[in-house]
Amino acid sequence: MCRPPASGSGPRSSPVPLAPSRFPGPAMGDLILNVDLTAPEGRPKKERGNRKHQSFVRRRRELERRGVLRQKQLPPNRGGPWRTPAKPPASCPKENGSAGTGVPSKTKGKGRGAAGGTPESTGAPSAPQNGRAKTKDRGRGAVAGAPPAPTKLLAMDCEMVGTGPGGRNSALARCSIVSYDGDVVYDRYVRPEAPIVDYRTRWSGIRRQHMDKAVPFQQAQRQVLRILAGKVVVGHAIHNDFKALRYSHPKALTRDTSRIPLLNRRGGFPENVAVSLKRLTKALLNQDIQVGTSGHSSVEDARATMELYKVVEEEWEQHLRQNPEQE
């Protein structure tokens, strides 16, 4: 029943009966509306595609995360519990301001490489543990690249005495090494392992008293090879000196002034003739060496050899760069 509201303090009006409804059934006042206003329970959103497709997409996302696939090759990321944002490639700069500043970004990482800033985390090549890595293939580089630096150049000359039957075997008795500027790097008398039969003083300048303070051959060999390691060695008929040292120097690091036609051409000699060091020095440098009867000086000969090399240094090195097979 619908009652009118009370008005003031006057008497209450009696209830007015409602007109009967034209429709059969209970009156409107007896209607009960059962309306559920609560929100329906949320249901998980189904992912598109069947399981095979979902597995395929997951695999592609994983490859994207590892950097195997590029981002533009994949469909847009629609989110999901198993999807993770793709990581930028290692070569790309970070977005937190580290690009162009040279300062690595402060990112967390597992393992010693990420925490310690070692080459594994920065991507930089490992530093060599010693000097060997820097001088790898130095022989080839001296020919294929620019001319060798003066600090890489040495000139050597050796004097020999006779050992064995009749003194016919040549043995090392003195070794001298000079720098590019002619400074003495090494100069020692060497005591051969076999007894000396012929001192060959007229040519070698070696005498008996020189052997009193001479170093043993094995010791001298170690000292000389340590000096020659990685250097470009200049000499005249230097294969004889290496033979006396029982050593084979890399061909690419050897400059033999007795086998270079450029010097013969400059001195006016036939290109296919082996000219002595004395004649070449007189013709090209106007210097007299190996004079007198006291014998040769290995220091003087080594200096003369280096000066001859300087005369044709540019042409010689350019020829070797253009013809590496003729090293």
JSON list of N, CA and C in Angstrom, two decimals, residues 13 69 77 83 106 123 126 131 134 161-162 169 183 205 211 250:
[
{"chain": "A", "resi": 13, "resn": "SER", "atom": "N", "xyz": [-4.20, 11.56, 6.92]},
{"chain": "A", "resi": 13, "resn": "SER", "atom": "CA", "xyz": [-5.26, 11.17, 5.96]},
{"chain": "A", "resi": 13, "resn": "SER", "atom": "C", "xyz": [-5.33, 9.68, 5.88]},
{"chain": "A", "resi": 69, "resn": "LEU", "atom": "N", "xyz": [67.20, -13.44, -33.16]},
{"chain": "A", "resi": 69, "resn": "LEU", "atom": "CA", "xyz": [66.29, -12.81, -34.10]},
{"chain": "A", "resi": 69, "resn": "LEU", "atom": "C", "xyz": [66.19, -11.33, -33.80]},
{"chain": "A", "resi": 77, "resn": "ASN", "atom": "N", "xyz": [54.76, -7.65, -29.11]},
{"chain": "A", "resi": 77, "resn": "ASN", "atom": "CA", "xyz": [54.60, -8.37, -27.85]},
{"chain": "A", "resi": 77, "resn": "ASN", "atom": "C", "xyz": [53.26, -8.00, -27.21]},
{"chain": "A", "resi": 83, "resn": "ARG", "atom": "N", "xyz": [56.17, -14.05, -21.14]},
{"chain": "A", "resi": 83, "resn": "ARG", "atom": "CA", "xyz": [56.92, -13.16, -22.01]},
{"chain": "A", "resi": 83, "resn": "ARG", "atom": "C", "xyz": [57.78, -12.21, -21.17]},
{"chain": "A", "resi": 106, "resn": "LYS", "atom": "N", "xyz": [75.43, 0.99, -14.94]},
{"chain": "A", "resi": 106, "resn": "LYS", "atom": "CA", "xyz": [75.39, 0.23, -13.70]},
{"chain": "A", "resi": 106, "resn": "LYS", "atom": "C", "xyz": [74.27, -0.80, -13.79]},
{"chain": "A", "resi": 123, "resn": "GLY", "atom": "N", "xyz": [83.14, -6.53, -23.27]},
{"chain": "A", "resi": 123, "resn": "GLY", "atom": "CA", "xyz": [83.26, -6.87, -24.68]},
{"chain": "A", "resi": 123, "resn": "GLY", "atom": "C", "xyz": [84.58, -6.47, -25.29]},
{"chain": "A", "resi": 126, "resn": "SER", "atom": "N", "xyz": [90.83, -9.25, -24.76]},
{"chain": "A", "resi": 126, "resn": "SER", "atom": "CA", "xyz": [91.69, -9.49, -23.62]},
{"chain": "A", "resi": 126, "resn": "SER", "atom": "C", "xyz": [93.05, -8.88, -23.85]},
{"chain": "A", "resi": 131, "resn": "GLY", "atom": "N", "xyz": [104.61, -9.78, -23.63]},
{"chain": "A", "resi": 131, "resn": "GLY", "atom": "CA", "xyz": [104.93, -9.10, -24.87]},
{"chain": "A", "resi": 131, "resn": "GLY", "atom": "C", "xyz": [104.83, -9.96, -26.10]},
{"chain": "A", "resi": 134, "resn": "LYS", "atom": "N", "xyz": [101.91, -9.16, -28.63]},
{"chain": "A", "resi": 134, "resn": "LYS", "atom": "CA", "xyz": [102.07, -7.95, -29.40]},
{"chain": "A", "resi": 134, "resn": "LYS", "atom": "C", "xyz": [103.02, -8.14, -30.57]},
{"chain": "A", "resi": 161, "resn": "VAL", "atom": "N", "xyz": [137.44, -18.37, -36.07]},
{"chain": "A", "resi": 161, "resn": "VAL", "atom": "CA", "xyz": [138.75, -19.01, -36.02]},
{"chain": "A", "resi": 161, "resn": "VAL", "atom": "C", "xyz": [138.58, -20.43, -36.55]},
{"chain": "A", "resi": 162, "resn": "GLY", "atom": "N", "xyz": [139.74, -21.09, -36.80]},
{"chain": "A", "resi": 162, "resn": "GLY", "atom": "CA", "xyz": [139.70, -22.43, -37.37]},
{"chain": "A", "resi": 162, "resn": "GLY", "atom": "C", "xyz": [139.83, -23.51, -36.31]},
{"chain": "A", "resi": 169, "resn": "ASN", "atom": "N", "xyz": [137.43, -26.02, -40.00]},
{"chain": "A", "resi": 169, "resn": "ASN", "atom": "CA", "xyz": [136.09, -25.71, -39.48]},
{"chain": "A", "resi": 169, "resn": "ASN", "atom": "C", "xyz": [136.08, -24.32, -38.87]},
{"chain": "A", "resi": 183, "resn": "ASP", "atom": "N", "xyz": [125.68, 2.55, -32.42]},
{"chain": "A", "resi": 183, "resn": "ASP", "atom": "CA", "xyz": [126.10, 2.32, -31.04]},
{"chain": "A", "resi": 183, "resn": "ASP", "atom": "C", "xyz": [126.29, 0.81, -30.80]},
{"chain": "A", "resi": 205, "resn": "GLY", "atom": "N", "xyz": [141.51, -10.94, -36.73]},
{"chain": "A", "resi": 205, "resn": "GLY", "atom": "CA", "xyz": [142.03, -10.07, -35.69]},
{"chain": "A", "resi": 205, "resn": "GLY", "atom": "C", "xyz": [142.05, -10.75, -34.33]},
{"chain": "A", "resi": 211, "resn": "MET", "atom": "N", "xyz": [141.33, -14.97, -25.81]},
{"chain": "A", "resi": 211, "resn": "MET", "atom": "CA", "xyz": [140.54, -16.08, -25.27]},
{"chain": "A", "resi": 211, "resn": "MET", "atom": "C", "xyz": [140.61, -16.16, -23.74]},
{"chain": "A", "resi": 250, "resn": "PRO", "atom": "N", "xyz": [114.65, -15.62, -38.74]},
{"chain": "A", "resi": 250, "resn": "PRO", "atom": "CA", "xyz": [113.57, -15.56, -39.74]},
{"chain": "A", "resi": 250, "resn": "PRO", "atom": "C", "xyz": [114.01, -14.80, -40.98]}
]
